[in-house]
Amino acid sequence: MSGAGDITTARQDIAPGDIPVDTPRLPAREAAESELSKPMYHENDPNFLQRALNQFWDWVAGVFDAAAGAAPGGPSVLAVLVVIVIGLAAALWWRLGTPQRSSRSTDTLFDSAGPRSAAQHRAAAEAHAAALRWTEAVQERMRAIVRSLEERALLAPRPGRTADEAAAEAGRTLPEHTTRLHAAARSFDDVTYGGRTADQSAYLSLRTLDLELDEAKPSLPGTSRGATG
């Protein structure tokens, strides 16, 4: 039959050395990995930082996708909520200022440069004001106010006292000036610890208060306003 003859002829045409090589699967994979590991194949690959950033943004996208699927209203409502949160954070930052310290326990009124008199603090405040350094002028004027009250024995000298504490203690002796004393303490805290910048009006307010307190009479226990001698 011609079919059997064709098969016999085909077998005779293939020489023993012409049999195809059958490479095992594991060595073939190792050879391919070795070839692909050559630098020439990775010249345009992203670096480690780029890969890390890509993974991070993929994670962020996954979180937002999951939140959008769970939020009522879908992605549009989620976007509105994100904008609201960002707006609230910006409003708080504007109101409170940049945090300068992690603890208020060291927010003392006087620095560690050594004790100075009220007159020295006033002179320093006026020098800063003349140079338009309103923040420093406000700080020195508040120190002058407290030091003056200490020199007049209306406040007991106490290391580590804060501006708020000084205002509260002085308000009990000079009740008519309580509100303005607390406002002066807030101005001091805002520019010293809240990252705010003072202006001329803030300094002039403290200067006027200082001059008025210098003439104020303390309210003694057992006396009432309007009492005459």
XYZ file of N, CA, C and O in Angstrom, residues 52-178:
508
model
N 7.683 52.550 44.472
C 7.006 52.720 45.756
C 5.857 53.719 45.635
O 4.770 53.499 46.185
N 6.087 54.817 44.911
C 5.029 55.809 44.725
C 3.865 55.229 43.928
O 2.695 55.496 44.229
N 4.187 54.465 42.923
C 3.126 53.839 42.129
C 2.283 52.907 42.991
O 1.043 52.887 42.884
N 2.955 52.128 43.843
C 2.207 51.231 44.722
C 1.352 52.017 45.708
O 0.225 51.624 46.016
N 1.901 53.148 46.226
C 1.137 53.970 47.169
C -0.115 54.538 46.514
O -1.212 54.477 47.083
N 0.041 55.122 45.325
C -1.123 55.709 44.662
C -2.126 54.643 44.243
O -3.333 54.899 44.231
N -1.633 53.451 43.915
C -2.566 52.350 43.633
C -3.373 52.016 44.886
O -4.580 51.749 44.811
N -2.699 52.046 46.050
C -3.397 51.769 47.298
C -4.425 52.858 47.598
O -5.552 52.566 48.003
N -4.030 54.145 47.404
C -4.959 55.252 47.633
C -6.172 55.127 46.715
O -7.315 55.320 47.139
N -5.919 54.813 45.450
C -7.022 54.663 44.510
C -7.944 53.533 44.942
O -9.176 53.643 44.839
N -7.355 52.452 45.455
C -8.185 51.352 45.930
C -9.045 51.745 47.112
O -10.214 51.356 47.209
N -8.458 52.533 48.043
C -9.232 52.990 49.198
C -10.399 53.861 48.761
O -11.531 53.712 49.236
N -10.142 54.817 47.841
C -11.209 55.697 47.374
C -12.265 54.920 46.605
O -13.465 55.217 46.712
N -11.839 53.948 45.841
C -12.815 53.139 45.107
C -13.716 52.377 46.077
O -14.940 52.307 45.885
N -13.103 51.822 47.128
C -13.907 51.093 48.110
C -14.858 52.027 48.845
O -16.024 51.704 49.082
N -14.345 53.243 49.204
C -15.199 54.206 49.908
C -16.324 54.699 49.008
O -17.454 54.906 49.455
N -15.993 54.910 47.744
C -17.023 55.371 46.813
C -18.110 54.328 46.633
O -19.295 54.644 46.503
N -17.730 53.049 46.645
C -18.721 51.997 46.500
C -19.603 51.857 47.723
O -20.774 51.491 47.619
N -19.025 52.190 48.902
C -19.796 52.047 50.140
C -20.592 53.293 50.489
O -21.573 53.229 51.217
N -20.155 54.479 49.982
C -20.823 55.737 50.350
C -22.138 55.883 49.594
O -22.207 55.608 48.396
N -23.181 56.342 50.286
C -24.456 56.600 49.591
C -24.281 57.720 48.567
O -23.728 58.762 48.873
N -24.725 57.490 47.389
C -24.597 58.509 46.362
C -23.406 58.313 45.448
O -23.265 59.014 44.451
N -22.471 57.419 45.806
C -21.375 57.107 44.924
C -20.237 58.103 44.976
O -20.086 58.886 45.918
N -19.388 58.133 43.949
C -18.178 58.958 43.949
C -18.446 60.449 44.090
O -17.645 61.167 44.685
N -19.547 60.956 43.544
C -19.798 62.399 43.611
C -19.992 62.867 45.047
O -19.463 63.898 45.473
N -20.741 62.101 45.834
C -20.944 62.451 47.244
C -19.642 62.339 48.007
O -19.322 63.174 48.867
N -18.835 61.322 47.720
C -17.544 61.175 48.383
C -16.639 62.360 48.092
O -15.947 62.867 48.983
N -16.641 62.829 46.845
C -15.813 63.984 46.486
C -16.237 65.224 47.266
O -15.398 66.005 47.730
N -17.539 65.426 47.435
C -18.036 66.571 48.213
C -17.574 66.470 49.662
O -17.159 67.456 50.278
N -17.640 65.269 50.240
C -17.200 65.079 51.617
C -15.721 65.371 51.772
O -15.292 65.981 52.766
N -14.913 64.956 50.808
C -13.471 65.229 50.861
C -13.213 66.727 50.829
O -12.384 67.256 51.576
N -13.915 67.453 49.971
C -13.757 68.908 49.886
C -14.140 69.569 51.206
O -13.476 70.498 51.686
N -15.210 69.091 51.842
C -15.647 69.656 53.122
C -14.587 69.432 54.199
O -14.264 70.343 54.977
N -14.020 68.231 54.256
C -12.988 67.933 55.252
C -11.764 68.816 55.043
O -11.201 69.365 56.003
N -11.354 68.988 53.778
C -10.204 69.851 53.489
C -10.499 71.283 53.897
O -9.644 71.990 54.458
N -11.723 71.750 53.634
C -12.096 73.109 54.019
C -12.073 73.311 55.522
O -11.605 74.343 56.014
N -12.564 72.325 56.280
C -12.541 72.425 57.736
C -11.118 72.449 58.266
O -10.792 73.206 59.191
N -10.251 71.614 57.686
C -8.857 71.593 58.119
C -8.180 72.932 57.846
O -7.414 73.448 58.671
N -8.454 73.528 56.680
C -7.874 74.826 56.359
C -8.387 75.911 57.295
O -7.632 76.797 57.725
N -9.667 75.846 57.651
C -10.233 76.843 58.564
C -9.606 76.735 59.950
O -9.289 77.744 60.592
N -9.406 75.501 60.430
C -8.772 75.325 61.730
C -7.339 75.819 61.718
O -6.872 76.437 62.678
N -6.614 75.540 60.629
C -5.227 76.006 60.536
C -5.170 77.523 60.540
O -4.323 78.127 61.186
N -6.094 78.176 59.819
C -6.101 79.640 59.779
C -6.453 80.221 61.131
O -5.895 81.227 61.559
N -7.388 79.573 61.843
C -7.827 80.107 63.146
C -6.792 79.894 64.238
O -6.522 80.787 65.045
N -6.183 78.718 64.262
C -5.274 78.378 65.352
C -3.831 78.709 65.047
O -3.007 78.793 65.954
N -3.516 78.910 63.777
C -2.143 79.201 63.418
C -1.309 77.926 63.336
O -1.758 76.822 63.656
N -0.061 78.092 62.940
C 0.839 76.959 62.821
C 1.312 76.527 64.195
O 1.817 77.344 64.954
N 1.170 75.257 64.542
C 1.646 74.817 65.851
C 3.145 75.004 65.973
O 3.914 74.616 65.098
N 3.552 75.603 67.055
C 4.959 75.849 67.291
C 5.540 74.947 68.364
O 6.724 74.685 68.387
N 4.698 74.469 69.284
C 5.163 73.633 70.359
C 4.157 72.524 70.595
O 2.977 72.685 70.368
N 4.641 71.395 71.058
C 3.755 70.279 71.333
C 3.160 70.342 72.730
O 2.217 69.646 73.034
N 3.688 71.162 73.585
C 3.192 71.261 74.947
C 3.157 72.697 75.376
O 4.043 73.485 75.058
N 2.108 73.054 76.143
C 2.005 74.403 76.652
C 2.619 74.553 78.034
O 2.555 75.599 78.646
N 3.247 73.498 78.566
C 3.786 73.540 79.914
C 4.983 74.472 80.014
O 5.357 74.888 81.108
N 5.634 74.779 78.898
C 6.810 75.646 78.926
C 6.510 77.027 78.375
O 7.432 77.777 78.070
N 5.226 77.377 78.212
C 4.861 78.673 77.643
C 4.912 79.759 78.713
O 3.919 80.377 79.064
N 6.083 79.992 79.254
C 6.235 80.986 80.296
C 6.308 82.375 79.686
O 6.698 82.563 78.533
N 5.976 83.341 80.508
C 5.918 84.724 80.032
C 7.301 85.306 79.800
O 7.567 85.949 78.784
N 8.191 85.079 80.723
C 9.537 85.648 80.637
C 10.518 84.604 80.131
O 10.421 83.421 80.469
N 11.476 85.064 79.330
C 12.479 84.151 78.802
C 13.570 83.927 79.847
O 13.487 84.404 80.977
N 14.619 83.208 79.453
C 15.688 82.862 80.389
C 16.859 83.825 80.321
O 17.951 83.505 80.767
N 16.627 85.018 79.773
C 17.738 85.973 79.644
C 18.048 86.668 80.960
O 19.001 87.433 81.032
N 17.277 86.408 82.009
C 17.514 87.058 83.283
C 16.448 88.088 83.568
O 15.832 88.637 82.655
N 16.196 88.374 84.840
C 15.140 89.321 85.196
C 15.472 90.737 84.750
O 16.618 91.196 84.853
N 14.458 91.425 84.231
C 14.591 92.828 83.850
C 13.436 93.606 84.448
O 12.370 93.061 84.723
N 13.650 94.878 84.634
C 12.625 95.718 85.240
C 11.549 96.060 84.220
O 11.721 95.867 83.002
N 10.433 96.596 84.729
C 9.365 97.026 83.847
C 9.858 98.122 82.903
O 9.492 98.140 81.718
N 10.675 99.028 83.425
C 11.202 100.109 82.585
C 12.056 99.556 81.449
O 12.001 100.059 80.317
N 12.822 98.514 81.729
C 13.652 97.910 80.679
C 12.787 97.233 79.620
O 13.077 97.326 78.415
N 11.730 96.556 80.041
C 10.835 95.926 79.071
C 10.111 96.990 78.234
O 9.911 96.805 77.031
N 9.717 98.087 78.862
C 9.058 99.161 78.113
C 10.012 99.762 77.089
O 9.615 100.051 75.948
N 11.257 99.980 77.484
C 12.234 100.543 76.551
C 12.456 99.601 75.372
O 12.556 100.041 74.217
N 12.537 98.309 75.650
C 12.710 97.334 74.566
C 11.494 97.337 73.650
O 11.625 97.250 72.415
N 10.290 97.441 74.234
C 9.067 97.469 73.422
C 9.045 98.685 72.510
O 8.695 98.580 71.323
N 9.408 99.845 73.041
C 9.415 101.061 72.236
C 10.454 100.981 71.122
O 10.219 101.468 70.005
N 11.583 100.362 71.405
C 12.622 100.216 70.371
C 12.121 99.309 69.243
O 12.334 99.591 68.059
N 11.448 98.222 69.601
C 10.899 97.334 68.567
C 9.808 98.052 67.771
O 9.723 97.900 66.544
N 8.975 98.816 68.459
C 7.908 99.533 67.764
C 8.483 100.561 66.799
O 7.963 100.743 65.689
N 9.539 101.251 67.206
C 10.159 102.241 66.323
C 10.703 101.590 65.060
O 10.744 102.215 63.994
N 11.121 100.328 65.180
C 11.638 99.586 64.019
C 10.545 98.801 63.308
O 10.844 98.001 62.415
N 9.286 99.019 63.718
C 8.121 98.350 63.118
C 8.141 96.844 63.338
O 7.535 96.082 62.573
N 8.804 96.414 64.387
C 8.781 94.998 64.751
C 7.651 94.802 65.770
O 7.878 94.707 66.979
N 6.429 94.730 65.282
C 5.263 94.763 66.152
C 5.124 93.506 66.994
O 4.640 93.573 68.138
N 5.515 92.360 66.472
C 5.422 91.129 67.249
C 6.289 91.202 68.491
O 5.842 90.915 69.615
N 7.552 91.590 68.320
C 8.447 91.714 69.460
C 7.993 92.830 70.403
O 8.143 92.719 71.627
N 7.427 93.891 69.826
C 6.940 94.998 70.660
C 5.795 94.541 71.559
O 5.735 94.900 72.744
N 4.871 93.738 71.013
C 3.763 93.215 71.812
C 4.294 92.323 72.936
O 3.830 92.397 74.089
N 5.246 91.472 72.622
C 5.798 90.582 73.636
C 6.422 91.376 74.787
O 6.162 91.098 75.970
N 7.247 92.346 74.456
C 7.926 93.114 75.498
C 6.946 93.969 76.300
O 7.122 94.166 77.510
N 5.886 94.474 75.641
C 4.931 95.300 76.377
C 4.124 94.449 77.361
O 3.815 94.907 78.482
N 3.779 93.240 76.993
C 3.081 92.363 77.929
C 3.977 92.033 79.104
O 3.517 91.983 80.261
N 5.243 91.796 78.858
C 6.179 91.549 79.957
C 6.310 92.768 80.855
O 6.424 92.631 82.082
N 6.274 93.954 80.243
C 6.349 95.175 81.041
C 5.129 95.302 81.946
O 5.246 95.722 83.115
N 3.959 94.947 81.431
C 2.731 95.034 82.232
C 2.835 94.139 83.464
O 2.566 94.557 84.601
N 3.231 92.901 83.260
C 3.295 91.950 84.370
C 4.400 92.333 85.346
O 4.212 92.284 86.573
N 5.554 92.732 84.832
C 6.650 93.116 85.723
C 6.277 94.338 86.547
O 6.623 94.422 87.746
N 5.558 95.279 85.954
C 5.131 96.469 86.679
C 4.191 96.088 87.829
O 4.294 96.628 88.948
N 3.270 95.152 87.573
C 2.361 94.708 88.624
C 3.122 93.993 89.737
O 2.762 94.098 90.922
N 4.168 93.272 89.380
C 4.996 92.621 90.395
C 5.751 93.664 91.220
O 5.852 93.534 92.451
N 6.288 94.676 90.565
C 7.032 95.712 91.278
C 6.129 96.504 92.229
O 6.596 97.003 93.264
N 4.853 96.605 91.891
C 3.905 97.315 92.751
C 3.247 96.382 93.777
O 2.352 96.793 94.499
N 3.706 95.147 93.834
C 3.205 94.143 94.772
C 1.740 93.789 94.518
O 1.056 93.277 95.416
N 1.252 94.035 93.309
C -0.096 93.618 92.946
C -0.103 92.178 92.417
O -1.162 91.551 92.332
N 1.059 91.690 92.057
C 1.267 90.294 91.697
C 2.497 89.803 92.448
O 3.509 90.514 92.520
N 2.421 88.605 92.973
C 3.594 88.016 93.619
C 4.524 87.470 92.537
O 4.078 86.742 91.642
N 5.811 87.818 92.576
C 6.747 87.279 91.580
C 6.742 85.746 91.619
O 6.854 85.149 92.690
N 6.568 85.134 90.470
C 6.521 83.672 90.410
C 7.125 83.186 89.112
O 6.586 83.445 88.039
N 8.265 82.500 89.172
C 8.884 81.979 87.946
C 7.959 80.983 87.257
O 7.238 80.224 87.905
N 7.978 80.996 85.945
C 7.186 80.044 85.181
C 5.752 80.447 84.954
O 4.983 79.693 84.361
N 5.372 81.642 85.387
C 3.997 82.098 85.192
C 3.740 82.357 83.709
O 4.559 82.915 83.006
N 2.568 81.952 83.218
C 2.193 82.222 81.831
C 1.426 83.535 81.754
O 0.987 84.084 82.768
N 1.252 84.026 80.541
C 0.510 85.269 80.345
C -0.938 85.117 80.794
O -1.518 86.021 81.404
N -1.549 83.968 80.519
C -2.935 83.733 80.934
C -3.058 83.720 82.456
O -4.011 84.272 83.021
N -2.105 83.081 83.109
C -2.140 83.033 84.568
C -1.962 84.427 85.164
O -2.643 84.789 86.142
N -1.054 85.209 84.595
C -0.836 86.566 85.089
C -2.097 87.409 84.919
O -2.471 88.180 85.808
N -2.769 87.277 83.776
C -3.993 88.042 83.531
C -5.081 87.654 84.518
O -5.807 88.508 85.033
N -5.220 86.357 84.790
C -6.240 85.903 85.727
C -5.960 86.408 87.135
O -6.880 86.866 87.842
N -4.709 86.349 87.565
C -4.365 86.802 88.907
C -4.511 88.321 89.036
O -5.020 88.824 90.043
N -4.064 89.057 88.020
C -4.164 90.517 88.069
C -5.622 90.961 88.008
O -5.987 91.981 88.598
N -6.468 90.191 87.307
C -7.877 90.553 87.208
C -8.591 90.514 88.543
O -9.575 91.240 88.738
N -8.107 89.676 89.457
C -8.745 89.622 90.775
C -8.410 90.863 91.609
O -9.194 91.259 92.472
N -7.253 91.457 91.311
C -6.870 92.669 92.037
C -7.363 93.929 91.338
O -7.693 94.925 91.991
N -7.430 93.860 90.016
C -7.877 95.000 89.209
C -9.068 94.550 88.355
O -8.951 94.388 87.136
N -10.218 94.321 88.971
C -11.356 93.727 88.245
C -11.854 94.561 87.081
O -12.405 94.005 86.128
N -11.687 95.866 87.133
C -12.168 96.702 86.033
C -11.364 96.487 84.749
O -11.808 96.891 83.677
N -10.207 95.881 84.863
C -9.349 95.664 83.688
C -9.243 94.184 83.317
O -8.404 93.809 82.496
N -10.105 93.355 83.893
C -10.003 91.911 83.664
C -10.105 91.545 82.185
O -9.281 90.785 81.656
